Amino acid sequence: SYVLTQPPSVSVAPGQTARITCGGNNIGSKSVHWYQQKPGQAPVLVVYDDSDRPSGIPERFSGSNSGNTATLTISRVEAGDEADYYCQVWDSSSDHPVVFGTGTKVTVL
Amino acid sequence: EVQLVESGGGLVQPGGSLRLSCAASGFTFSDHYMDWVRQAPGKGLEWVGRTRNKANSYTTEYAASVKGRFTISRDDSKNSLYLQMNSLKTEDTAVYYCARGTLGYCSGGSCVYYFDYWGQGTLVTVSS
């Protein structure tokens, strides 16, 4: 089945930029979605279809996808952005069509 | 306002059964695919399975880890989604979320499919 690899952790100072990568074989040919999950809460969709934002999500959250890597970028990081982040794709070639990344813990220093 | 509310979690012995429910409101339930996603304690998200909508004949798909043991069903008249879990194992211990699936365009064998709303989750503990 398709595998999505994320760094376990990313640390960033307030006001700086955090970049979270999601690696997968030819992921640039797929549509990538990103979720934010704070402790004890359900995941929240922050970016869908590589770079679109749901209503209510700040413009500070942006996404890109090319080649073997998709990236979620959080600009002007705030303390409230500290959370786990997961990427997700649909892989129609396997019997496990919905695949989540391994997750990245973002720590705001 | 879209709401998804799970119920039915609890403690069950290995080999036992449990049925989870998800009550939906605030949208046309019958139009949407609905999925179950779980998260073991301290671990990442794992897709469990999906039921398509009426237009797609309510067909279901499952992760290999639960296929043959779990069954997803829905009752559009009650705006409800269900997960029947049989032959439970200790490794099934997790918070179970229901999530609304949104299917976008498909191109070149790849589709846009994401979860735009999630329930708060219900904890299932499998232990003797």
mmCIF file of C-alpha atoms in Angstrom:
data_model
loop_
_atom_site.group_PDB
_atom_site.id
_atom_site.type_symbol
_atom_site.label_atom_id
_atom_site.label_comp_id
_atom_site.label_asym_id
_atom_site.label_seq_id
_atom_site.Cartn_x
_atom_site.Cartn_y
_atom_site.Cartn_z
ATOM 1 C CA SER A 1 0.000 0.000 0.000
ATOM 2 C CA TYR A 2 0.948 3.625 -0.438
ATOM 3 C CA VAL A 3 3.136 5.142 2.304
ATOM 4 C CA LEU A 4 3.272 8.785 3.390
ATOM 5 C CA THR A 5 6.270 9.809 5.481
ATOM 6 C CA GLN A 6 6.393 12.898 7.703
ATOM 7 C CA PRO A 7 9.090 14.126 10.096
ATOM 8 C CA PRO A 8 8.141 13.254 13.682
ATOM 9 C CA SER A 9 8.656 16.782 14.919
ATOM 10 C CA VAL A 10 9.218 20.361 13.845
ATOM 11 C CA SER A 11 10.127 23.203 16.200
ATOM 12 C CA VAL A 12 9.608 26.854 15.367
ATOM 13 C CA ALA A 13 9.781 30.192 17.165
ATOM 14 C CA PRO A 14 6.704 32.429 17.296
ATOM 15 C CA GLY A 15 6.454 34.657 14.249
ATOM 16 C CA GLN A 16 8.639 32.380 12.140
ATOM 17 C CA THR A 17 7.641 29.941 9.398
ATOM 18 C CA ALA A 18 7.055 26.214 9.902
ATOM 19 C CA ARG A 19 7.293 23.801 6.997
ATOM 20 C CA ILE A 20 5.963 20.272 7.346
ATOM 21 C CA THR A 21 6.774 17.791 4.625
ATOM 22 C CA CYS A 22 4.872 14.721 3.458
ATOM 23 C CA GLY A 23 6.830 12.338 1.287
ATOM 24 C CA GLY A 24 5.338 9.741 -1.035
ATOM 25 C CA ASN A 25 6.122 8.106 -4.358
ATOM 26 C CA ASN A 26 5.060 10.574 -7.056
ATOM 27 C CA ILE A 27 2.807 12.335 -4.565
ATOM 28 C CA GLY A 28 2.726 15.295 -6.934
ATOM 29 C CA SER A 29 0.254 13.319 -9.053
ATOM 30 C CA LYS A 30 -2.163 13.047 -6.134
ATOM 31 C CA SER A 31 -4.345 15.491 -4.265
ATOM 32 C CA VAL A 32 -3.041 16.079 -0.726
ATOM 33 C CA HIS A 33 -5.003 17.207 2.300
ATOM 34 C CA TRP A 34 -3.793 18.357 5.706
ATOM 35 C CA TYR A 35 -5.318 18.089 9.175
ATOM 36 C CA GLN A 36 -4.458 19.789 12.455
ATOM 37 C CA GLN A 37 -5.111 17.908 15.686
ATOM 38 C CA LYS A 38 -4.715 19.472 19.102
ATOM 39 C CA PRO A 39 -4.478 17.285 22.234
ATOM 40 C CA GLY A 40 -7.773 15.675 23.156
ATOM 41 C CA GLN A 41 -9.544 17.063 20.090
ATOM 42 C CA ALA A 42 -10.707 15.736 16.747
ATOM 43 C CA PRO A 43 -8.703 16.548 13.617
ATOM 44 C CA VAL A 44 -9.561 19.716 11.710
ATOM 45 C CA LEU A 45 -9.082 20.111 7.958
ATOM 46 C CA VAL A 46 -6.698 23.033 7.291
ATOM 47 C CA VAL A 47 -5.752 22.518 3.626
ATOM 48 C CA TYR A 48 -7.408 20.420 0.917
ATOM 49 C CA ASP A 49 -6.557 19.624 -2.692
ATOM 50 C CA ASP A 50 -2.913 20.589 -2.202
ATOM 51 C CA SER A 51 -3.423 24.293 -1.515
ATOM 52 C CA ASP A 52 -7.040 25.254 -0.873
ATOM 53 C CA ARG A 53 -8.205 26.424 2.540
ATOM 54 C CA PRO A 54 -11.606 25.697 4.086
ATOM 55 C CA SER A 55 -13.531 28.709 5.258
ATOM 56 C CA GLY A 56 -12.335 29.903 8.644
ATOM 57 C CA ILE A 57 -8.752 28.708 8.210
ATOM 58 C CA PRO A 58 -6.250 31.587 8.340
ATOM 59 C CA GLU A 59 -4.277 32.531 5.243
ATOM 60 C CA ARG A 60 -1.152 31.729 7.257
ATOM 61 C CA PHE A 61 -1.781 28.080 6.342
ATOM 62 C CA SER A 62 -0.757 27.178 2.802
ATOM 63 C CA GLY A 63 0.159 24.059 0.894
ATOM 64 C CA SER A 64 2.139 22.927 -2.124
ATOM 65 C CA ASN A 65 2.759 19.608 -3.846
ATOM 66 C CA SER A 66 5.291 18.535 -6.436
ATOM 67 C CA GLY A 67 7.390 15.527 -7.288
ATOM 68 C CA ASN A 68 7.726 13.271 -4.260
ATOM 69 C CA THR A 69 6.980 15.865 -1.578
ATOM 70 C CA ALA A 70 3.976 17.848 -0.411
ATOM 71 C CA THR A 71 4.474 20.689 2.052
ATOM 72 C CA LEU A 72 2.261 22.445 4.569
ATOM 73 C CA THR A 73 3.581 25.905 5.407
ATOM 74 C CA ILE A 74 2.490 27.836 8.463
ATOM 75 C CA SER A 75 3.558 31.482 8.294
ATOM 76 C CA ARG A 76 3.838 33.815 11.278
ATOM 77 C CA VAL A 77 3.466 30.897 13.660
ATOM 78 C CA GLU A 78 1.434 31.461 16.805
ATOM 79 C CA ALA A 79 1.350 29.528 20.068
ATOM 80 C CA GLY A 80 -2.088 28.229 19.105
ATOM 81 C CA ASP A 81 -0.617 26.439 16.076
ATOM 82 C CA GLU A 82 1.096 23.916 18.339
ATOM 83 C CA ALA A 83 -0.485 20.605 17.355
ATOM 84 C CA ASP A 84 -0.046 17.382 15.419
ATOM 85 C CA TYR A 85 -0.408 17.665 11.658
ATOM 86 C CA TYR A 86 -1.309 14.824 9.274
ATOM 87 C CA CYS A 87 -1.287 14.653 5.504
ATOM 88 C CA GLN A 88 -3.751 12.417 3.635
ATOM 89 C CA VAL A 89 -4.295 11.199 0.088
ATOM 90 C CA TRP A 90 -6.613 8.917 -1.851
ATOM 91 C CA ASP A 91 -4.723 6.028 -3.434
ATOM 92 C CA SER A 92 -7.081 4.330 -5.871
ATOM 93 C CA SER A 93 -4.477 1.743 -6.867
ATOM 94 C CA SER A 94 -4.629 -0.101 -3.570
ATOM 95 C CA ASP A 95 -7.283 -1.794 -1.471
ATOM 96 C CA HIS A 96 -6.588 0.794 1.210
ATOM 97 C CA PRO A 97 -7.728 3.903 -0.633
ATOM 98 C CA VAL A 98 -7.420 6.426 2.189
ATOM 99 C CA VAL A 99 -3.886 6.902 3.472
ATOM 100 C CA PHE A 100 -2.718 9.157 6.307
ATOM 101 C CA GLY A 101 0.802 10.326 6.892
ATOM 102 C CA THR A 102 2.716 9.376 10.013
ATOM 103 C CA GLY A 103 2.084 12.754 11.628
ATOM 104 C CA THR A 104 4.267 15.682 12.697
ATOM 105 C CA LYS A 105 4.279 17.327 16.093
ATOM 106 C CA VAL A 106 4.760 21.075 15.736
ATOM 107 C CA THR A 107 6.226 22.701 18.828
ATOM 108 C CA VAL A 108 6.199 26.475 19.214
ATOM 109 C CA LEU A 109 9.270 27.458 21.196
ATOM 110 C CA GLU B 1 -24.120 23.813 11.512
ATOM 111 C CA VAL B 2 -22.724 20.392 10.665
ATOM 112 C CA GLN B 3 -22.505 18.077 13.666
ATOM 113 C CA LEU B 4 -21.346 14.493 14.022
ATOM 114 C CA VAL B 5 -21.806 12.814 17.384
ATOM 115 C CA GLU B 6 -20.444 9.339 18.077
ATOM 116 C CA SER B 7 -21.662 7.020 20.798
ATOM 117 C CA GLY B 8 -21.393 3.400 21.860
ATOM 118 C CA GLY B 9 -17.781 3.177 22.945
ATOM 119 C CA GLY B 10 -16.684 1.365 26.073
ATOM 120 C CA LEU B 11 -14.742 -1.520 27.538
ATOM 121 C CA VAL B 12 -15.060 -4.924 25.874
ATOM 122 C CA GLN B 13 -13.184 -8.178 26.255
ATOM 123 C CA PRO B 14 -11.070 -9.630 23.449
ATOM 124 C CA GLY B 15 -13.273 -11.578 21.085
ATOM 125 C CA GLY B 16 -16.287 -9.486 21.968
ATOM 126 C CA SER B 17 -18.469 -7.186 19.919
ATOM 127 C CA LEU B 18 -19.474 -3.546 20.024
ATOM 128 C CA ARG B 19 -21.614 -1.278 17.847
ATOM 129 C CA LEU B 20 -20.758 2.366 17.417
ATOM 130 C CA SER B 21 -23.197 4.984 16.178
ATOM 131 C CA CYS B 22 -22.707 8.409 14.649
ATOM 132 C CA ALA B 23 -25.610 10.864 14.568
ATOM 133 C CA ALA B 24 -25.337 13.474 11.846
ATOM 134 C CA SER B 25 -27.089 16.815 11.499
ATOM 135 C CA GLY B 26 -26.791 20.090 9.641
ATOM 136 C CA PHE B 27 -26.349 18.649 6.147
ATOM 137 C CA THR B 28 -28.016 16.288 3.678
ATOM 138 C CA PHE B 29 -26.671 13.040 5.074
ATOM 139 C CA SER B 30 -27.810 10.872 2.158
ATOM 140 C CA ASP B 31 -25.664 12.859 -0.289
ATOM 141 C CA HIS B 32 -22.385 12.103 1.415
ATOM 142 C CA TYR B 33 -19.844 9.337 1.779
ATOM 143 C CA MET B 34 -19.169 8.620 5.462
ATOM 144 C CA ASP B 35 -16.040 7.128 6.964
ATOM 145 C CA TRP B 36 -14.682 5.791 10.216
ATOM 146 C CA VAL B 37 -11.152 6.716 11.273
ATOM 147 C CA ARG B 38 -9.473 5.527 14.455
ATOM 148 C CA GLN B 39 -6.527 6.589 16.580
ATOM 149 C CA ALA B 40 -4.821 4.256 19.021
ATOM 150 C CA PRO B 41 -3.529 5.903 22.220
ATOM 151 C CA GLY B 42 -0.511 8.034 21.402
ATOM 152 C CA LYS B 43 -0.549 6.974 17.752
ATOM 153 C CA GLY B 44 -1.520 8.441 14.393
ATOM 154 C CA LEU B 45 -4.720 8.353 12.383
ATOM 155 C CA GLU B 46 -5.794 5.096 10.733
ATOM 156 C CA TRP B 47 -8.594 4.828 8.197
ATOM 157 C CA VAL B 48 -11.051 2.057 9.096
ATOM 158 C CA GLY B 49 -13.561 2.109 6.256
ATOM 159 C CA ARG B 50 -16.230 3.915 4.299
ATOM 160 C CA THR B 51 -19.777 3.722 3.047
ATOM 161 C CA ARG B 52 -20.619 5.504 -0.160
ATOM 162 C CA ASN B 53 -23.866 7.396 -0.651
ATOM 163 C CA LYS B 54 -27.140 6.213 -2.145
ATOM 164 C CA ALA B 55 -26.145 7.389 -5.613
ATOM 165 C CA ASN B 56 -23.230 4.979 -5.396
ATOM 166 C CA SER B 57 -25.279 2.096 -4.019
ATOM 167 C CA TYR B 58 -24.048 2.403 -0.437
ATOM 168 C CA THR B 59 -21.007 0.282 -1.279
ATOM 169 C CA THR B 60 -18.414 -0.179 1.435
ATOM 170 C CA GLU B 61 -14.643 -0.509 1.666
ATOM 171 C CA TYR B 62 -12.490 -1.523 4.622
ATOM 172 C CA ALA B 63 -8.900 -1.419 5.752
ATOM 173 C CA ALA B 64 -7.196 -4.806 5.640
ATOM 174 C CA SER B 65 -6.768 -4.737 9.424
ATOM 175 C CA VAL B 66 -10.533 -4.846 10.024
ATOM 176 C CA LYS B 67 -11.913 -6.510 6.898
ATOM 177 C CA GLY B 68 -14.139 -9.451 7.765
ATOM 178 C CA ARG B 69 -14.547 -8.310 11.368
ATOM 179 C CA PHE B 70 -16.042 -4.815 11.046
ATOM 180 C CA THR B 71 -19.167 -3.789 9.141
ATOM 181 C CA ILE B 72 -20.165 -0.245 8.258
ATOM 182 C CA SER B 73 -23.804 0.588 7.636
ATOM 183 C CA ARG B 74 -26.015 3.644 7.503
ATOM 184 C CA ASP B 75 -29.644 4.610 7.888
ATOM 185 C CA ASP B 76 -30.343 7.722 5.864
ATOM 186 C CA SER B 77 -33.840 7.998 7.353
ATOM 187 C CA LYS B 78 -32.215 8.483 10.746
ATOM 188 C CA ASN B 79 -29.151 10.421 9.532
ATOM 189 C CA SER B 80 -27.035 7.808 11.239
ATOM 190 C CA LEU B 81 -23.851 5.884 10.553
ATOM 191 C CA TYR B 82 -22.890 2.654 12.300
ATOM 192 C CA LEU B 83 -19.805 0.530 12.880
ATOM 193 C CA GLN B 84 -20.391 -3.060 13.971
ATOM 194 C CA MET B 85 -17.184 -4.444 15.421
ATOM 195 C CA ASN B 86 -16.862 -8.197 15.985
ATOM 196 C CA SER B 87 -13.990 -10.440 17.077
ATOM 197 C CA LEU B 88 -12.338 -7.473 18.733
ATOM 198 C CA LYS B 89 -8.630 -7.568 19.456
ATOM 199 C CA THR B 90 -6.537 -5.601 21.926
ATOM 200 C CA GLU B 91 -5.014 -3.731 18.980
ATOM 201 C CA ASP B 92 -8.459 -2.354 18.124
ATOM 202 C CA THR B 93 -8.242 -0.159 21.223
ATOM 203 C CA ALA B 94 -8.584 3.395 19.940
ATOM 204 C CA VAL B 95 -10.682 6.514 19.721
ATOM 205 C CA TYR B 96 -13.062 6.021 16.806
ATOM 206 C CA TYR B 97 -14.091 9.060 14.784
ATOM 207 C CA CYS B 98 -16.807 9.317 12.201
ATOM 208 C CA ALA B 99 -15.984 11.754 9.435
ATOM 209 C CA ARG B 100 -17.838 13.202 6.480
ATOM 210 C CA GLY B 101 -16.115 12.407 3.215
ATOM 211 C CA THR B 102 -16.152 14.895 0.378
ATOM 212 C CA LEU B 103 -15.389 13.542 -3.074
ATOM 213 C CA GLY B 104 -14.145 16.025 -5.611
ATOM 214 C CA TYR B 105 -12.908 15.496 -9.120
ATOM 215 C CA CYS B 106 -11.018 12.422 -10.297
ATOM 216 C CA SER B 107 -8.183 12.632 -12.806
ATOM 217 C CA GLY B 108 -5.644 10.112 -13.990
ATOM 218 C CA GLY B 109 -6.694 7.507 -11.458
ATOM 219 C CA SER B 110 -6.406 9.887 -8.515
ATOM 220 C CA CYS B 111 -9.348 11.513 -6.768
ATOM 221 C CA VAL B 112 -9.798 14.424 -4.440
ATOM 222 C CA TYR B 113 -11.260 12.894 -1.283
ATOM 223 C CA TYR B 114 -11.000 14.492 2.126
ATOM 224 C CA PHE B 115 -12.763 14.759 5.479
ATOM 225 C CA ASP B 116 -14.241 18.175 6.082
ATOM 226 C CA TYR B 117 -16.096 17.383 9.310
ATOM 227 C CA TRP B 118 -15.259 15.047 12.173
ATOM 228 C CA GLY B 119 -17.070 13.910 15.277
ATOM 229 C CA GLN B 120 -15.528 14.250 18.716
ATOM 230 C CA GLY B 121 -14.720 10.526 18.861
ATOM 231 C CA THR B 122 -15.657 7.645 21.123
ATOM 232 C CA LEU B 123 -13.139 5.487 22.992
ATOM 233 C CA VAL B 124 -13.141 1.730 22.539
ATOM 234 C CA THR B 125 -10.992 -0.263 24.948
ATOM 235 C CA VAL B 126 -10.441 -3.952 24.293
ATOM 236 C CA SER B 127 -9.011 -5.593 27.371
ATOM 237 C CA SER B 128 -9.545 -8.540 29.651
#
